[in-house]
mmCIF file of C-alpha atoms in Angstrom:
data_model
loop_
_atom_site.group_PDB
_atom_site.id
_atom_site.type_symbol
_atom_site.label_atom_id
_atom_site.label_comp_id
_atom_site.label_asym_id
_atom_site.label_seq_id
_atom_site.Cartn_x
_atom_site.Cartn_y
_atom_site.Cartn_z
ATOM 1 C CA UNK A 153 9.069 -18.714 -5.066
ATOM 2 C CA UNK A 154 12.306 -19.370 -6.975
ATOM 3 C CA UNK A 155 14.254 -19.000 -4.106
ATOM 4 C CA UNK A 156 13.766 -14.890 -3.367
ATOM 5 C CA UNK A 157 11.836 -15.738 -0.336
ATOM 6 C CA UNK A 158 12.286 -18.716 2.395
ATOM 7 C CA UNK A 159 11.277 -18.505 5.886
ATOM 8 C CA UNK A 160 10.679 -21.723 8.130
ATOM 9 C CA UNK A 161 7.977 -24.100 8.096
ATOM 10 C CA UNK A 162 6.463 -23.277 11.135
ATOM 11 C CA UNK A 163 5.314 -19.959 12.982
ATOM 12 C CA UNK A 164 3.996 -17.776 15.227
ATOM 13 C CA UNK A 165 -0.654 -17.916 16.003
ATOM 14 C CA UNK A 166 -2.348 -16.083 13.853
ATOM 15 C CA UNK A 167 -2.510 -12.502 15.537
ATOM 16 C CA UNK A 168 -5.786 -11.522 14.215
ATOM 17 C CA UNK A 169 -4.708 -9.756 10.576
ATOM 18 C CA UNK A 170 -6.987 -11.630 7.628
ATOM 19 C CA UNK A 171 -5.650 -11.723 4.099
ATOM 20 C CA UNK A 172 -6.303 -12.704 0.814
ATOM 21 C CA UNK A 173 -3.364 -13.525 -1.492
ATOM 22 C CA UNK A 174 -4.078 -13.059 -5.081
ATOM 23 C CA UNK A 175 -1.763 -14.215 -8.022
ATOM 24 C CA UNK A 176 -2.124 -16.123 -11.224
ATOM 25 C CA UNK A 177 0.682 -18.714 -10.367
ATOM 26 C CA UNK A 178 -0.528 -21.542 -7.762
ATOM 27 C CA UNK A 179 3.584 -22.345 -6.535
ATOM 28 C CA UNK A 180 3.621 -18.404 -5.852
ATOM 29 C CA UNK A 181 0.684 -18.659 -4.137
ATOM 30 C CA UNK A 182 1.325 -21.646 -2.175
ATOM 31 C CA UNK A 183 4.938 -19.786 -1.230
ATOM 32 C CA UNK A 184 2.869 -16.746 0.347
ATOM 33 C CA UNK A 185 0.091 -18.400 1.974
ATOM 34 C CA UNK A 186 3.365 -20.671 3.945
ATOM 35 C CA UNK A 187 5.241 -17.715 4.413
ATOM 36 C CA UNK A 188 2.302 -15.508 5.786
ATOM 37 C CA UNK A 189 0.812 -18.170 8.275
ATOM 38 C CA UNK A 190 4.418 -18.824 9.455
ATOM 39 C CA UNK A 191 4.268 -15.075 10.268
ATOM 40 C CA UNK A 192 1.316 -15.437 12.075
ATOM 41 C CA UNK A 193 -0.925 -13.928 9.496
ATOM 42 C CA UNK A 194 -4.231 -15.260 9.076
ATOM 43 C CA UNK A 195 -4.170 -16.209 5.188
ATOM 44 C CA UNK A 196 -8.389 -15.914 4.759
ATOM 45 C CA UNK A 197 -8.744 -17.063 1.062
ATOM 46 C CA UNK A 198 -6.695 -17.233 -2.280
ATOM 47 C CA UNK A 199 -7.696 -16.295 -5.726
ATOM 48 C CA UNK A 200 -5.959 -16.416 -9.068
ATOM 49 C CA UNK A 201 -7.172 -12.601 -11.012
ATOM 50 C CA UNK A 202 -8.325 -9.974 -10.780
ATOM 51 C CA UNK A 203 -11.846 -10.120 -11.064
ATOM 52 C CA UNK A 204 -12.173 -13.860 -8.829
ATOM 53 C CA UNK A 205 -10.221 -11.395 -6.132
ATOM 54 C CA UNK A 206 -12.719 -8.375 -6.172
ATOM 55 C CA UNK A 207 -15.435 -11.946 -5.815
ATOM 56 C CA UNK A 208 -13.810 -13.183 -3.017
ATOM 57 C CA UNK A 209 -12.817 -9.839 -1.226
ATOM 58 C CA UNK A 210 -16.484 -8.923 -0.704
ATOM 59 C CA UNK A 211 -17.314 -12.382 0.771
ATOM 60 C CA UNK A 212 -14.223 -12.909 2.831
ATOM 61 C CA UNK A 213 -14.081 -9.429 4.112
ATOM 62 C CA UNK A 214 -10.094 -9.855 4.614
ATOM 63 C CA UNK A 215 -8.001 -6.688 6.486
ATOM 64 C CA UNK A 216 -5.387 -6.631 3.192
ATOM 65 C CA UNK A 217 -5.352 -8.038 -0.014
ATOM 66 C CA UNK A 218 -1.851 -9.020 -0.996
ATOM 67 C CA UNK A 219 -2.083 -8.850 -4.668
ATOM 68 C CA UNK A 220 0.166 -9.434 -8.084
ATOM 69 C CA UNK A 221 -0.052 -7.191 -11.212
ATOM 70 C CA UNK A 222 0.777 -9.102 -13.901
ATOM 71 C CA UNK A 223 -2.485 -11.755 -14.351
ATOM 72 C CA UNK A 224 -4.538 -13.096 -17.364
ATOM 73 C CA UNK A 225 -8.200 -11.218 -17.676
ATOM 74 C CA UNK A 226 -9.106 -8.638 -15.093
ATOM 75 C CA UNK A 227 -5.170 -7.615 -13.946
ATOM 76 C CA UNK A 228 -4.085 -6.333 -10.212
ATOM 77 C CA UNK A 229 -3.921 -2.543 -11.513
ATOM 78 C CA UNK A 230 -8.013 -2.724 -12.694
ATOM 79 C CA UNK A 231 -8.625 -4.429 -9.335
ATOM 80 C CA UNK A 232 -7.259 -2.219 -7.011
ATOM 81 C CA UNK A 233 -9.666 0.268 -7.169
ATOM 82 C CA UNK A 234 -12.938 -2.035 -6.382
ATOM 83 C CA UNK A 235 -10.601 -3.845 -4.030
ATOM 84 C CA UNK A 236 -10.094 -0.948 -1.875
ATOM 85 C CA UNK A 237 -13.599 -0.370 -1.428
ATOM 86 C CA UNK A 238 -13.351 -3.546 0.549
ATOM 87 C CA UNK A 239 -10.134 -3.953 2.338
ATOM 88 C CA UNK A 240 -6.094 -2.371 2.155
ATOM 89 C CA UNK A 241 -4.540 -3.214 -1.073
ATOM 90 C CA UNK A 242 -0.359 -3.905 -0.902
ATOM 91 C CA UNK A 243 0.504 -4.866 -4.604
ATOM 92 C CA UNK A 244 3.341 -7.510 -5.001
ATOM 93 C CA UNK A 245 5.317 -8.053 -8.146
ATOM 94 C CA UNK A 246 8.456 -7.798 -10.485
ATOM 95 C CA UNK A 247 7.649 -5.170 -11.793
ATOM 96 C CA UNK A 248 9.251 -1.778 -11.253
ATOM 97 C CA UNK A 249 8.113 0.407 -14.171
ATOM 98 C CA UNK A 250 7.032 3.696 -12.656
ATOM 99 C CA UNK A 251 3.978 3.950 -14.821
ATOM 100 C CA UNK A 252 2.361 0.707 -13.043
ATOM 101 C CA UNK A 253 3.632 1.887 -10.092
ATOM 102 C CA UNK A 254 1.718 5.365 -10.198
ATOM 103 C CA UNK A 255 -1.207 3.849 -11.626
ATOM 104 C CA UNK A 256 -1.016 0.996 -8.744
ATOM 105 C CA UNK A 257 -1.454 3.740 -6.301
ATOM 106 C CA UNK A 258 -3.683 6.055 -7.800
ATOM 107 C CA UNK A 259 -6.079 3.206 -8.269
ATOM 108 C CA UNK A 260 -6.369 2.531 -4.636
ATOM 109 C CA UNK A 261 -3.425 0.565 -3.501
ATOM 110 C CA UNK A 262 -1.449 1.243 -0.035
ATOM 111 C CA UNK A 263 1.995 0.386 -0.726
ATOM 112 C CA UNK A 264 3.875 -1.556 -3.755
ATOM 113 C CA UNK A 265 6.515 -4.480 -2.942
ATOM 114 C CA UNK A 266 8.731 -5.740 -5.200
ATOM 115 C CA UNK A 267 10.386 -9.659 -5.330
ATOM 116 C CA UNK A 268 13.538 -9.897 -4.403
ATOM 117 C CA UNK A 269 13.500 -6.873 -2.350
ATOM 118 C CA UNK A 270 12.562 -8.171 0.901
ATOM 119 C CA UNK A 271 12.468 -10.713 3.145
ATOM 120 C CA UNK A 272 9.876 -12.740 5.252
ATOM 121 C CA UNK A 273 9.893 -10.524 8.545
ATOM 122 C CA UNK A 274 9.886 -7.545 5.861
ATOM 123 C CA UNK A 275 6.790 -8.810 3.982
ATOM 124 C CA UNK A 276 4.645 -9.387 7.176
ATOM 125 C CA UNK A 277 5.977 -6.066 8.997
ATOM 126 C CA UNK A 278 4.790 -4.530 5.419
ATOM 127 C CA UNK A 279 1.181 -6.116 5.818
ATOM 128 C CA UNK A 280 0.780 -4.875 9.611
ATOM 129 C CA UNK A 281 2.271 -1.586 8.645
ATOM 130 C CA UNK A 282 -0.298 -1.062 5.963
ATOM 131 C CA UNK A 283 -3.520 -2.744 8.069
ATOM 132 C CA UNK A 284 -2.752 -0.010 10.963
ATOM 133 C CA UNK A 285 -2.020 2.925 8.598
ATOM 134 C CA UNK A 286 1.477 3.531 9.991
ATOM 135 C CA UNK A 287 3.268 3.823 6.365
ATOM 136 C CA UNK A 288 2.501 2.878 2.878
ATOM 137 C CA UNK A 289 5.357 0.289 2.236
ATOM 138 C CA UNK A 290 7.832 0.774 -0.826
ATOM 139 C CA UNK A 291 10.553 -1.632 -1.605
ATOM 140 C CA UNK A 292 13.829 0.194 -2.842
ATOM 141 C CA UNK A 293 13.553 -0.438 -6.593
ATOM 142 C CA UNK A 294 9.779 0.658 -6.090
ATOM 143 C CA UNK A 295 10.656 4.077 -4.795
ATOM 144 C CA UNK A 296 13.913 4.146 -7.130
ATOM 145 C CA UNK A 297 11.686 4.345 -10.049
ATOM 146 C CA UNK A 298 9.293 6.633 -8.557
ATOM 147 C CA UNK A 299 11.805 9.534 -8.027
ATOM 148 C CA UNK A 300 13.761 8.578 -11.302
ATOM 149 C CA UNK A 301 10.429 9.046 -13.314
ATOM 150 C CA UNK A 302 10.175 12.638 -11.485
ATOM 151 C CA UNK A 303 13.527 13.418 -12.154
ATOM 152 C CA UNK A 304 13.084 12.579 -15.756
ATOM 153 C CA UNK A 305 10.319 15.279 -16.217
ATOM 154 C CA UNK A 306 10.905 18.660 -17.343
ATOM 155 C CA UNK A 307 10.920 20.981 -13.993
ATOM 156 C CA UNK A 308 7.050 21.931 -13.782
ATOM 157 C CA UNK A 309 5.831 24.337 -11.461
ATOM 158 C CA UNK A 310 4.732 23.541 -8.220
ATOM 159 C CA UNK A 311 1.881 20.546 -8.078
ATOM 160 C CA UNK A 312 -1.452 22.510 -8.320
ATOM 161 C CA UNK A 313 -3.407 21.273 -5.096
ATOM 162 C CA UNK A 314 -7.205 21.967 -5.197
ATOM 163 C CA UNK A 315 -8.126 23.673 -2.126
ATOM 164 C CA UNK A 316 -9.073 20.521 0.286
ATOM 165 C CA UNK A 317 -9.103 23.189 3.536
ATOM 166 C CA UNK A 318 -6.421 21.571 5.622
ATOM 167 C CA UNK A 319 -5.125 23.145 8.124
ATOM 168 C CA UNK A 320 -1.336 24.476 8.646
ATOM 169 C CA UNK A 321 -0.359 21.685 11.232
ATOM 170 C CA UNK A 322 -2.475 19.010 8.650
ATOM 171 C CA UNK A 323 -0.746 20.297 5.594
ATOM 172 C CA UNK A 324 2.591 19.613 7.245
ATOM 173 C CA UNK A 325 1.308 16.328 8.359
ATOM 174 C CA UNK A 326 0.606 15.876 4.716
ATOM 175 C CA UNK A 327 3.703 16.827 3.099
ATOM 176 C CA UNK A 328 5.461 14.234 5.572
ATOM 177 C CA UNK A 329 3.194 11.406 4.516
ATOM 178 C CA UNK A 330 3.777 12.312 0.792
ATOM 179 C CA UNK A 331 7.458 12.099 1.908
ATOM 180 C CA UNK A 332 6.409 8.684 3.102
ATOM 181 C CA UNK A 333 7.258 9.031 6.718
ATOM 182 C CA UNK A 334 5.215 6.546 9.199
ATOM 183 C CA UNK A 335 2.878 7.893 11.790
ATOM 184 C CA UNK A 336 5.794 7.108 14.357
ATOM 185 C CA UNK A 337 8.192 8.832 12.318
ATOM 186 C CA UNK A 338 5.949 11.861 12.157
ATOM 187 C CA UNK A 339 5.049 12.236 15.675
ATOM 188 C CA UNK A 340 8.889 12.296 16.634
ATOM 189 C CA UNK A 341 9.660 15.284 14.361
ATOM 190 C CA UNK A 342 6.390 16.815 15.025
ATOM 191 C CA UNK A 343 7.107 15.826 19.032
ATOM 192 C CA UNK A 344 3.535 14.827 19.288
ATOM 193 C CA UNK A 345 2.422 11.251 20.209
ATOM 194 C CA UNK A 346 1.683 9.278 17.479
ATOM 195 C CA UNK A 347 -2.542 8.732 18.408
ATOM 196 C CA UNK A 348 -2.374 12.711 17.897
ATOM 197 C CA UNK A 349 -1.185 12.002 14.329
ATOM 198 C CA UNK A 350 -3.542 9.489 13.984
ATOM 199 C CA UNK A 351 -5.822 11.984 14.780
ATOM 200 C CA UNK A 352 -4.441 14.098 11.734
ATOM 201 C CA UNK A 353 -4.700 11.666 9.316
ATOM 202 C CA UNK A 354 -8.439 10.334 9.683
ATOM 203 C CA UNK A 355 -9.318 14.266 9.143
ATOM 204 C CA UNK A 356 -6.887 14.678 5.918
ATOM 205 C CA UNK A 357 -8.017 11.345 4.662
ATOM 206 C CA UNK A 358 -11.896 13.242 5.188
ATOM 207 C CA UNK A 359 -10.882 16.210 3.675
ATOM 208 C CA UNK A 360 -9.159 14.663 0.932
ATOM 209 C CA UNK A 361 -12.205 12.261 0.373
ATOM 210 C CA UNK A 362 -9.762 9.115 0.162
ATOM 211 C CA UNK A 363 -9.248 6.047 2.489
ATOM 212 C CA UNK A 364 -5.329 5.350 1.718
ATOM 213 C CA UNK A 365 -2.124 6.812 1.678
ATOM 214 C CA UNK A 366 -1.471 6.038 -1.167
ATOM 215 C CA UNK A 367 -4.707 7.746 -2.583
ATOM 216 C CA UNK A 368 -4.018 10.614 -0.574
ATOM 217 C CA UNK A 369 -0.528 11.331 -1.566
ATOM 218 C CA UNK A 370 -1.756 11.174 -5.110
ATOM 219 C CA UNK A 371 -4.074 13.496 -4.301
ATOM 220 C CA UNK A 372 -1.651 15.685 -2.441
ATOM 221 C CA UNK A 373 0.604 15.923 -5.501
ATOM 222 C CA UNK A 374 -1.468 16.654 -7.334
ATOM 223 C CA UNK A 375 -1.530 13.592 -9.769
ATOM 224 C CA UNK A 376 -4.721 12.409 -9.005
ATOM 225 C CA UNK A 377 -6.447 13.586 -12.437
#
């Protein structure tokens, strides 16, 4: 892991979250699988592309696949859309070119993480964060490059939303997901509890026809076509 991530040898018992690690580089590998399980996250399988992860996602069944971008053959951004069929997708890499950032997330993934930008309690909050649906994680220089690529565009009018029929208090539930505000975060400035957001987001996610945040922010914007 080149010395971005360390955590200690042993950990917490599993607590029940299953997932399958996916890069091209067997020390990288290795490093997550040892700093997951010292987590106490249940590390289900590994695989080495793309299109061996999509193999073993569908026979493993795992909650989240943690998986890399950069990989020989069938790369993380062509896999994340079959590989959301199947479980939560958070992308991991060094890679912080908004492009393959947007295309990460429009192709299915939860949340984008980038090396060097987080720790070990950071990584495995991340992967229980995206399993439960409270946020769709984004490390700094992830988000950095988002809003930087915005900025860089000539102003355009405002994002023109086919009609998905939400409803006032689910449009504004919306707009604070797109902001990416967690469900706890929303409840406290909507002062509603947080299983009433829940509530909100199963019927956007309906509505919207998607099963991420991710997806459904894209959506939101706009920026789904």
């Amino acid at each position: 892991m080149n010395g971005l991530l360390s955590g200690p040898a042993d950990g917490p018992a599993s607590d029940g979250v299953r997932v399958l690690v996916v890069d091209d580089n067997p020390v990288v590998r290795a490093g997550l699988v040892s700093l997951l399980e010292a987590g106490g996250v249940d590390v289900v399988g590994v695989a080495v592309d793309g299109a061996h992860a999509v193999e073993q996602a569908r026979l493993l069944r795992p909650d989240l696949v943690l998986l890399d971008v950069r990989m020989p053959g069938v790369d993380g951004i062509a896999a994340a859309g079959p590989l959301s069929a199947v479980a939560k997708v958070l992308m991991l890499s060094y890679d912080t070119d908004a492009d393959v950032i947007g295309r990460a997330i429009r192709n299915g993934a939860s949340g984008y993480l980038v090396y060097g930008a987080f720790g070990v309690e950071e990584l495995v909050a991340a992967v229980h964060d995206t399993v439960a649906e409270r946020a769709s994680p984004l490390s700094p220089p992830a988000s950095r490059a988002v809003v930087e690529a915005l900025r860089a565009e000539p102003a355009p009018a405002p994002p023109v939303r086919d009609d998905p029929g939400l409803s006032p208090r689910e449009a504004q539930v919306m707009d604070l997901i797109a902001q990416g505000r967690s469900n706890g975060e929303i409840a406290q400035i909507l002062v509603v509890s947080e299983y009433t957001v829940k509530n909100h987001v199963n019927r956007i996610f309906a509505k919207l026809q998607v099963r991420t945040r991710g997806a459904a922010i894209a959506r939101w914007l706009g920026t789904a076509r």
